[in-house]
Amino acid sequence: MDFRNLNEDIFRVAGEMSEVASYLWQKGWAERNAGNMSVNISEFITPENAAAIANDNPPFYSLPLSLPALAGNYFLVTGTGKRMRDIARDFDHNAILIRVSDDGNGYLLIKYDPSQPNLMPTSELPSHLSIHEQLVTEGKRERTVVHTHPNELVSLTHIRDYCDQEALNNLLWGMHPETMVVVPEGAGFVPYLLTGSLEIAEATLQKFKHHQVVVWEKHGCFAIGKDVFEAFDLIDTLAKSALIYFQCRTAGYQPEGLTQEQLADLKVLSEKFKS
Ligand code: 13P
Ligand code: ZN
């Protein structure tokens, strides 16, 4: 199915998702089908577009959650089991356009390819849509959710001392000044839970009330942004801090880290940037 004919905004969003998919692959964070993305594109669907893309009998799938704030909303989502490197080169055959049903209890496959019955939304859809529901309910500006498996951050969560939100953030902030500036509220931390489950979706949602990035123990992380680039940048910044930590350790040294006073100055700076 050709997503790009709908309108130029959707064409642009699909292009941005493809571009970030290529970054995730190049970073080495996207083995096989690792990672997924979703973008709420409802603001770009005009009544004419909605009529043009309406199918007579779009397949409906119920969800084990209720999404009243998303009723009727449209999302571009990556397909389950699809490779980021394939999404980067051929978005239309590796991603899907869905619409949350009017009762908010499921979704319809709007743009789908009947010749590809296995092209279904990501298995992390419960987490993605719960996060979008919270973003819309709270009137937030973010419209994008990105999930990936950054080696550097996953490695940190194999160290028991850093399976603690405060210790994790203190380490990450201390490795590079930009980390406090870009992610001043730090990452939320979710202890290990089964991937794709409602439990992990619920735990993640709680963390997104106060954070823009959430790290899943021994798995990866989720980030939100106004676009996929913003979400990617948050993950990239945290992953760089983690990499600096491991590079110092690999060289045989315990990194010194920034002092509490230096971090306090950076926090003030980050507040200036925000205002
Ligand atoms: P999907 O292929 O279903 O998107 O799953 C990838 C993944 O990273 C699961 O956490
Ligand atoms: Zn994953």
mmCIF file of C-alpha atoms and ligand atoms in Angstrom:
data_model
loop_
_atom_site.group_PDB
_atom_site.id
_atom_site.type_symbol
_atom_site.label_atom_id
_atom_site.label_comp_id
_atom_site.label_asym_id
_atom_site.label_seq_id
_atom_site.Cartn_x
_atom_site.Cartn_y
_atom_site.Cartn_z
ATOM 1 C CA MET A 1 0.000 0.000 0.000
ATOM 2 C CA ASP A 2 1.319 3.425 -0.867
ATOM 3 C CA PHE A 3 1.163 5.689 2.184
ATOM 4 C CA ARG A 4 2.834 8.507 0.388
ATOM 5 C CA ASN A 5 -0.097 9.480 -1.798
ATOM 6 C CA LEU A 6 -2.298 10.519 1.104
ATOM 7 C CA ASN A 7 -0.881 14.015 1.576
ATOM 8 C CA GLU A 8 2.461 15.767 1.916
ATOM 9 C CA ASP A 9 2.460 15.766 5.737
ATOM 10 C CA ILE A 10 1.967 12.006 5.881
ATOM 11 C CA PHE A 11 4.586 11.603 3.159
ATOM 12 C CA ARG A 12 6.981 13.617 5.340
ATOM 13 C CA VAL A 13 6.207 11.637 8.533
ATOM 14 C CA ALA A 14 6.716 8.314 6.695
ATOM 15 C CA GLY A 15 10.057 9.658 5.414
ATOM 16 C CA GLU A 16 11.095 10.704 8.936
ATOM 17 C CA MET A 17 10.218 7.258 10.313
ATOM 18 C CA SER A 18 12.254 5.642 7.521
ATOM 19 C CA GLU A 19 15.208 7.914 8.279
ATOM 20 C CA VAL A 20 15.175 7.134 12.012
ATOM 21 C CA ALA A 21 14.759 3.413 11.242
ATOM 22 C CA SER A 22 18.040 3.654 9.315
ATOM 23 C CA TYR A 23 19.750 5.374 12.285
ATOM 24 C CA LEU A 24 18.569 2.631 14.663
ATOM 25 C CA TRP A 25 19.970 -0.009 12.342
ATOM 26 C CA GLN A 26 23.282 1.850 11.844
ATOM 27 C CA LYS A 27 23.641 2.297 15.605
ATOM 28 C CA GLY A 28 23.481 -1.472 16.023
ATOM 29 C CA TRP A 29 20.382 -1.144 18.186
ATOM 30 C CA ALA A 30 18.043 -2.980 15.817
ATOM 31 C CA GLU A 31 18.973 -6.633 15.478
ATOM 32 C CA ARG A 32 16.448 -8.611 13.405
ATOM 33 C CA ASN A 33 13.016 -7.090 14.146
ATOM 34 C CA ALA A 34 14.121 -5.184 17.265
ATOM 35 C CA GLY A 35 12.342 -1.928 17.952
ATOM 36 C CA ASN A 36 9.207 -0.221 16.728
ATOM 37 C CA MET A 37 7.758 3.255 16.164
ATOM 38 C CA SER A 38 4.354 4.911 16.085
ATOM 39 C CA VAL A 39 3.242 8.415 15.130
ATOM 40 C CA ASN A 40 -0.171 9.945 15.762
ATOM 41 C CA ILE A 41 -0.989 11.539 12.395
ATOM 42 C CA SER A 42 -4.624 12.415 13.151
ATOM 43 C CA GLU A 43 -3.973 16.140 12.729
ATOM 44 C CA PHE A 44 -3.024 15.507 9.084
ATOM 45 C CA ILE A 45 -6.108 13.461 8.153
ATOM 46 C CA THR A 46 -8.597 15.790 6.511
ATOM 47 C CA PRO A 47 -12.218 14.707 5.917
ATOM 48 C CA GLU A 48 -11.291 14.275 2.211
ATOM 49 C CA ASN A 49 -8.350 12.003 3.091
ATOM 50 C CA ALA A 50 -10.486 10.019 5.520
ATOM 51 C CA ALA A 51 -13.065 9.457 2.785
ATOM 52 C CA ALA A 52 -10.384 8.589 0.225
ATOM 53 C CA ILE A 53 -8.725 5.944 2.410
ATOM 54 C CA ALA A 54 -11.868 4.475 3.967
ATOM 55 C CA ASN A 55 -12.238 0.773 3.215
ATOM 56 C CA ASP A 56 -15.658 -0.825 3.096
ATOM 57 C CA ASN A 57 -14.722 -3.549 5.524
ATOM 58 C CA PRO A 58 -11.465 -2.717 7.281
ATOM 59 C CA PRO A 59 -10.312 -5.600 9.501
ATOM 60 C CA PHE A 60 -10.999 -4.840 13.188
ATOM 61 C CA TYR A 61 -8.868 -6.056 16.103
ATOM 62 C CA SER A 62 -9.889 -5.593 19.726
ATOM 63 C CA LEU A 63 -7.362 -4.458 22.305
ATOM 64 C CA PRO A 64 -7.151 -5.476 25.967
ATOM 65 C CA LEU A 65 -7.313 -1.798 26.939
ATOM 66 C CA SER A 66 -9.637 1.137 26.597
ATOM 67 C CA LEU A 67 -8.426 4.199 24.713
ATOM 68 C CA PRO A 68 -11.260 6.750 24.819
ATOM 69 C CA ALA A 69 -9.027 9.769 24.138
ATOM 70 C CA LEU A 70 -7.734 8.091 20.949
ATOM 71 C CA ALA A 71 -11.143 7.162 19.487
ATOM 72 C CA GLY A 72 -10.958 7.846 15.749
ATOM 73 C CA ASN A 73 -7.233 8.720 15.853
ATOM 74 C CA TYR A 74 -4.934 7.578 13.033
ATOM 75 C CA PHE A 75 -1.435 6.138 13.547
ATOM 76 C CA LEU A 76 1.438 5.116 11.343
ATOM 77 C CA VAL A 77 2.988 2.092 13.084
ATOM 78 C CA THR A 78 5.804 -0.242 12.179
ATOM 79 C CA GLY A 79 4.863 -3.836 11.479
ATOM 80 C CA THR A 80 5.545 -6.658 13.925
ATOM 81 C CA GLY A 81 8.518 -8.811 12.985
ATOM 82 C CA LYS A 82 9.774 -6.221 10.504
ATOM 83 C CA ARG A 83 13.417 -5.205 10.296
ATOM 84 C CA MET A 84 14.364 -1.557 10.824
ATOM 85 C CA ARG A 85 16.655 -1.802 7.808
ATOM 86 C CA ASP A 86 13.686 -2.919 5.687
ATOM 87 C CA ILE A 87 11.464 -0.167 7.098
ATOM 88 C CA ALA A 88 14.190 2.303 6.093
ATOM 89 C CA ARG A 89 14.257 1.178 2.461
ATOM 90 C CA ASP A 90 10.609 0.177 1.915
ATOM 91 C CA PHE A 91 8.265 1.813 4.415
ATOM 92 C CA ASP A 92 5.038 0.959 2.624
ATOM 93 C CA HIS A 93 5.544 -2.796 2.858
ATOM 94 C CA ASN A 94 6.787 -2.782 6.454
ATOM 95 C CA ALA A 95 4.466 -0.323 8.205
ATOM 96 C CA ILE A 96 0.719 0.125 8.537
ATOM 97 C CA LEU A 97 -1.876 2.846 8.915
ATOM 98 C CA ILE A 98 -4.374 2.073 11.678
ATOM 99 C CA ARG A 99 -7.365 3.930 13.103
ATOM 100 C CA VAL A 100 -8.533 3.462 16.697
ATOM 101 C CA SER A 101 -12.203 2.439 16.651
ATOM 102 C CA ASP A 102 -14.919 4.903 17.701
ATOM 103 C CA ASP A 103 -15.444 3.063 20.996
ATOM 104 C CA GLY A 104 -11.671 3.150 21.718
ATOM 105 C CA ASN A 105 -11.581 -0.598 22.348
ATOM 106 C CA GLY A 106 -9.670 -1.712 19.291
ATOM 107 C CA TYR A 107 -8.270 -0.629 15.943
ATOM 108 C CA LEU A 108 -8.984 -0.948 12.236
ATOM 109 C CA LEU A 109 -6.345 -1.666 9.605
ATOM 110 C CA ILE A 110 -6.919 1.242 7.253
ATOM 111 C CA LYS A 111 -4.088 0.856 4.793
ATOM 112 C CA TYR A 112 -3.159 -2.768 4.577
ATOM 113 C CA ASP A 113 -2.041 -5.114 1.909
ATOM 114 C CA PRO A 114 -4.298 -8.206 1.575
ATOM 115 C CA SER A 115 -1.418 -9.956 -0.211
ATOM 116 C CA GLN A 116 0.582 -9.600 3.049
ATOM 117 C CA PRO A 117 -1.681 -11.089 5.746
ATOM 118 C CA ASN A 118 1.255 -11.126 8.174
ATOM 119 C CA LEU A 119 1.686 -7.356 8.047
ATOM 120 C CA MET A 120 0.290 -6.447 11.468
ATOM 121 C CA PRO A 121 1.159 -3.670 13.937
ATOM 122 C CA THR A 122 4.025 -4.099 16.372
ATOM 123 C CA SER A 123 3.536 -6.477 19.311
ATOM 124 C CA GLU A 124 4.294 -3.499 21.562
ATOM 125 C CA LEU A 125 1.106 -1.763 20.386
ATOM 126 C CA PRO A 126 -0.403 -1.848 23.943
ATOM 127 C CA SER A 127 2.556 0.178 25.250
ATOM 128 C CA HIS A 128 2.565 2.545 22.249
ATOM 129 C CA LEU A 129 -1.164 3.284 22.331
ATOM 130 C CA SER A 130 -1.303 3.607 26.140
ATOM 131 C CA ILE A 131 1.451 6.216 25.921
ATOM 132 C CA HIS A 132 -0.354 8.062 23.086
ATOM 133 C CA GLU A 133 -3.589 7.973 25.110
ATOM 134 C CA GLN A 134 -1.801 9.625 28.038
ATOM 135 C CA LEU A 135 -0.163 12.229 25.757
ATOM 136 C CA VAL A 136 -3.518 13.227 24.233
ATOM 137 C CA THR A 137 -5.340 13.175 27.605
ATOM 138 C CA GLU A 138 -2.722 15.415 29.185
ATOM 139 C CA GLY A 139 -2.661 17.773 26.173
ATOM 140 C CA LYS A 140 1.063 17.142 25.558
ATOM 141 C CA ARG A 141 2.790 18.217 22.341
ATOM 142 C CA GLU A 142 4.508 14.844 21.704
ATOM 143 C CA ARG A 143 3.002 12.730 18.916
ATOM 144 C CA THR A 144 5.688 10.069 18.511
ATOM 145 C CA VAL A 145 6.824 6.941 20.384
ATOM 146 C CA VAL A 146 10.102 5.155 19.558
ATOM 147 C CA HIS A 147 11.240 1.842 21.076
ATOM 148 C CA THR A 148 14.705 0.406 20.471
ATOM 149 C CA HIS A 149 17.395 -1.820 22.052
ATOM 150 C CA PRO A 150 20.463 0.405 22.658
ATOM 151 C CA ASN A 151 23.334 -1.899 23.617
ATOM 152 C CA GLU A 152 24.895 0.656 25.946
ATOM 153 C CA LEU A 153 21.755 1.207 28.043
ATOM 154 C CA VAL A 154 20.751 -2.465 28.043
ATOM 155 C CA SER A 155 24.269 -3.346 29.271
ATOM 156 C CA LEU A 156 23.946 -0.922 32.192
ATOM 157 C CA THR A 157 20.756 -2.661 33.328
ATOM 158 C CA HIS A 158 22.659 -5.943 33.645
ATOM 159 C CA ILE A 159 24.557 -4.313 36.516
ATOM 160 C CA ARG A 160 22.425 -4.602 39.658
ATOM 161 C CA ASP A 161 23.658 -1.250 41.067
ATOM 162 C CA TYR A 162 22.173 0.554 38.057
ATOM 163 C CA CYS A 163 18.773 -1.168 38.203
ATOM 164 C CA ASP A 164 17.819 1.758 40.361
ATOM 165 C CA GLN A 165 16.441 4.920 38.758
ATOM 166 C CA GLU A 166 18.400 7.363 40.891
ATOM 167 C CA ALA A 167 21.725 5.537 40.548
ATOM 168 C CA LEU A 168 21.167 5.080 36.792
ATOM 169 C CA ASN A 169 20.476 8.768 36.192
ATOM 170 C CA ASN A 170 23.315 9.966 38.409
ATOM 171 C CA LEU A 171 25.685 7.815 36.381
ATOM 172 C CA LEU A 172 24.297 8.964 33.005
ATOM 173 C CA TRP A 173 24.238 12.678 33.897
ATOM 174 C CA GLY A 174 27.784 12.456 35.252
ATOM 175 C CA MET A 175 29.323 11.118 32.031
ATOM 176 C CA HIS A 176 28.667 14.138 29.799
ATOM 177 C CA PRO A 177 27.409 17.707 30.383
ATOM 178 C CA GLU A 178 24.878 17.531 27.533
ATOM 179 C CA THR A 179 23.008 14.662 29.192
ATOM 180 C CA MET A 180 21.715 16.900 31.994
ATOM 181 C CA VAL A 181 20.858 19.615 29.451
ATOM 182 C CA VAL A 182 18.997 17.281 27.055
ATOM 183 C CA VAL A 183 17.406 14.907 29.604
ATOM 184 C CA PRO A 184 17.160 16.973 32.836
ATOM 185 C CA GLU A 185 14.355 14.834 34.270
ATOM 186 C CA GLY A 186 16.428 11.698 33.619
ATOM 187 C CA ALA A 187 15.119 8.358 32.410
ATOM 188 C CA GLY A 188 12.347 6.419 34.100
ATOM 189 C CA PHE A 189 13.347 2.862 34.992
ATOM 190 C CA VAL A 190 11.025 -0.152 34.684
ATOM 191 C CA PRO A 191 12.234 -3.405 36.309
ATOM 192 C CA TYR A 192 12.071 -6.493 34.092
ATOM 193 C CA LEU A 193 8.563 -7.473 32.929
ATOM 194 C CA LEU A 194 7.321 -9.600 30.038
ATOM 195 C CA THR A 195 7.631 -7.820 26.687
ATOM 196 C CA GLY A 196 4.330 -6.926 24.970
ATOM 197 C CA SER A 197 2.353 -7.447 28.200
ATOM 198 C CA LEU A 198 -0.226 -5.115 29.726
ATOM 199 C CA GLU A 199 1.887 -5.057 32.905
ATOM 200 C CA ILE A 200 4.881 -3.552 31.099
ATOM 201 C CA ALA A 201 2.599 -1.080 29.288
ATOM 202 C CA GLU A 202 1.102 0.063 32.624
ATOM 203 C CA ALA A 203 4.490 0.377 34.360
ATOM 204 C CA THR A 204 5.870 2.329 31.382
ATOM 205 C CA LEU A 205 2.891 4.657 31.371
ATOM 206 C CA GLN A 206 3.424 5.588 35.011
ATOM 207 C CA LYS A 207 7.012 6.562 34.209
ATOM 208 C CA PHE A 208 6.000 8.720 31.232
ATOM 209 C CA LYS A 209 4.069 10.953 33.638
ATOM 210 C CA HIS A 210 7.463 12.392 34.688
ATOM 211 C CA HIS A 211 9.973 11.350 32.020
ATOM 212 C CA GLN A 212 10.460 11.488 28.259
ATOM 213 C CA VAL A 213 12.571 8.325 28.127
ATOM 214 C CA VAL A 214 11.909 5.055 29.925
ATOM 215 C CA VAL A 215 14.498 2.278 30.216
ATOM 216 C CA TRP A 216 13.310 -1.324 30.409
ATOM 217 C CA GLU A 217 15.610 -3.586 32.421
ATOM 218 C CA LYS A 218 17.608 -5.988 30.203
ATOM 219 C CA HIS A 219 15.530 -5.065 27.117
ATOM 220 C CA GLY A 220 15.751 -1.490 25.762
ATOM 221 C CA CYS A 221 14.013 1.834 26.029
ATOM 222 C CA PHE A 222 11.056 3.920 24.913
ATOM 223 C CA ALA A 223 11.137 7.640 24.149
ATOM 224 C CA ILE A 224 8.548 10.233 23.166
ATOM 225 C CA GLY A 225 9.000 13.326 21.030
ATOM 226 C CA LYS A 226 7.140 15.818 18.898
ATOM 227 C CA ASP A 227 8.691 13.906 16.000
ATOM 228 C CA VAL A 228 10.796 10.752 15.681
ATOM 229 C CA PHE A 229 14.022 12.782 15.549
ATOM 230 C CA GLU A 230 13.371 14.307 18.976
ATOM 231 C CA ALA A 231 12.665 10.869 20.480
ATOM 232 C CA PHE A 232 15.812 9.443 18.816
ATOM 233 C CA ASP A 233 17.984 12.297 20.166
ATOM 234 C CA LEU A 234 16.965 11.571 23.754
ATOM 235 C CA ILE A 235 17.954 7.912 23.438
ATOM 236 C CA ASP A 236 21.144 8.778 21.567
ATOM 237 C CA THR A 237 22.236 11.208 24.298
ATOM 238 C CA LEU A 238 21.672 8.694 27.109
ATOM 239 C CA ALA A 239 23.351 5.919 25.125
ATOM 240 C CA LYS A 240 26.418 8.138 24.589
ATOM 241 C CA SER A 241 26.773 8.647 28.349
ATOM 242 C CA ALA A 242 26.531 4.905 28.926
ATOM 243 C CA LEU A 243 29.137 4.300 26.207
ATOM 244 C CA ILE A 244 31.577 6.772 27.796
ATOM 245 C CA TYR A 245 31.181 4.918 31.090
ATOM 246 C CA PHE A 246 31.955 1.553 29.488
ATOM 247 C CA GLN A 247 34.867 2.944 27.456
ATOM 248 C CA CYS A 248 36.527 4.261 30.620
ATOM 249 C CA ARG A 249 35.958 0.908 32.319
ATOM 250 C CA THR A 250 37.321 -0.956 29.298
ATOM 251 C CA ALA A 251 40.434 1.224 29.425
ATOM 252 C CA GLY A 252 40.881 0.088 33.012
ATOM 253 C CA TYR A 253 39.649 3.209 34.781
ATOM 254 C CA GLN A 254 36.663 4.124 36.914
ATOM 255 C CA PRO A 255 35.329 7.338 35.300
ATOM 256 C CA GLU A 256 35.471 10.371 37.573
ATOM 257 C CA GLY A 257 32.096 11.801 36.512
ATOM 258 C CA LEU A 258 30.931 15.401 36.867
ATOM 259 C CA THR A 259 30.657 16.730 40.416
ATOM 260 C CA GLN A 260 27.303 17.430 42.100
ATOM 261 C CA GLU A 261 28.110 21.153 41.847
ATOM 262 C CA GLN A 262 28.785 20.901 38.094
ATOM 263 C CA LEU A 263 25.533 18.971 37.646
ATOM 264 C CA ALA A 264 23.600 21.586 39.644
ATOM 265 C CA ASP A 265 24.920 24.328 37.316
ATOM 266 C CA LEU A 266 23.891 22.268 34.276
ATOM 267 C CA LYS A 267 20.402 21.764 35.726
ATOM 268 C CA VAL A 268 19.992 25.555 35.999
ATOM 269 C CA LEU A 269 21.198 25.849 32.383
ATOM 270 C CA SER A 270 18.662 23.240 31.216
ATOM 271 C CA GLU A 271 15.833 25.162 32.909
ATOM 272 C CA LYS A 272 16.944 28.333 31.062
ATOM 273 C CA PHE A 273 16.775 26.443 27.739
ATOM 274 C CA LYS A 274 13.271 25.233 28.514
ATOM 275 C CA SER A 275 11.842 28.645 29.470
HETATM 276 P P1 13P B 1 7.900 -6.142 17.037
HETATM 277 O O1 13P B 1 8.628 -6.788 15.911
HETATM 278 O O2 13P B 1 6.574 -6.800 17.332
HETATM 279 O O3 13P B 1 7.744 -4.650 16.795
HETATM 280 O O4 13P B 1 8.755 -6.329 18.369
HETATM 281 C C1 13P B 1 10.083 -5.891 18.446
HETATM 282 C C2 13P B 1 10.477 -5.585 19.843
HETATM 283 O O5 13P B 1 11.431 -4.861 20.038
HETATM 284 C C3 13P B 1 9.700 -6.161 20.967
HETATM 285 O O6 13P B 1 10.025 -5.521 22.175
HETATM 286 ZN ZN ZN B 2 11.932 -4.552 22.219
#
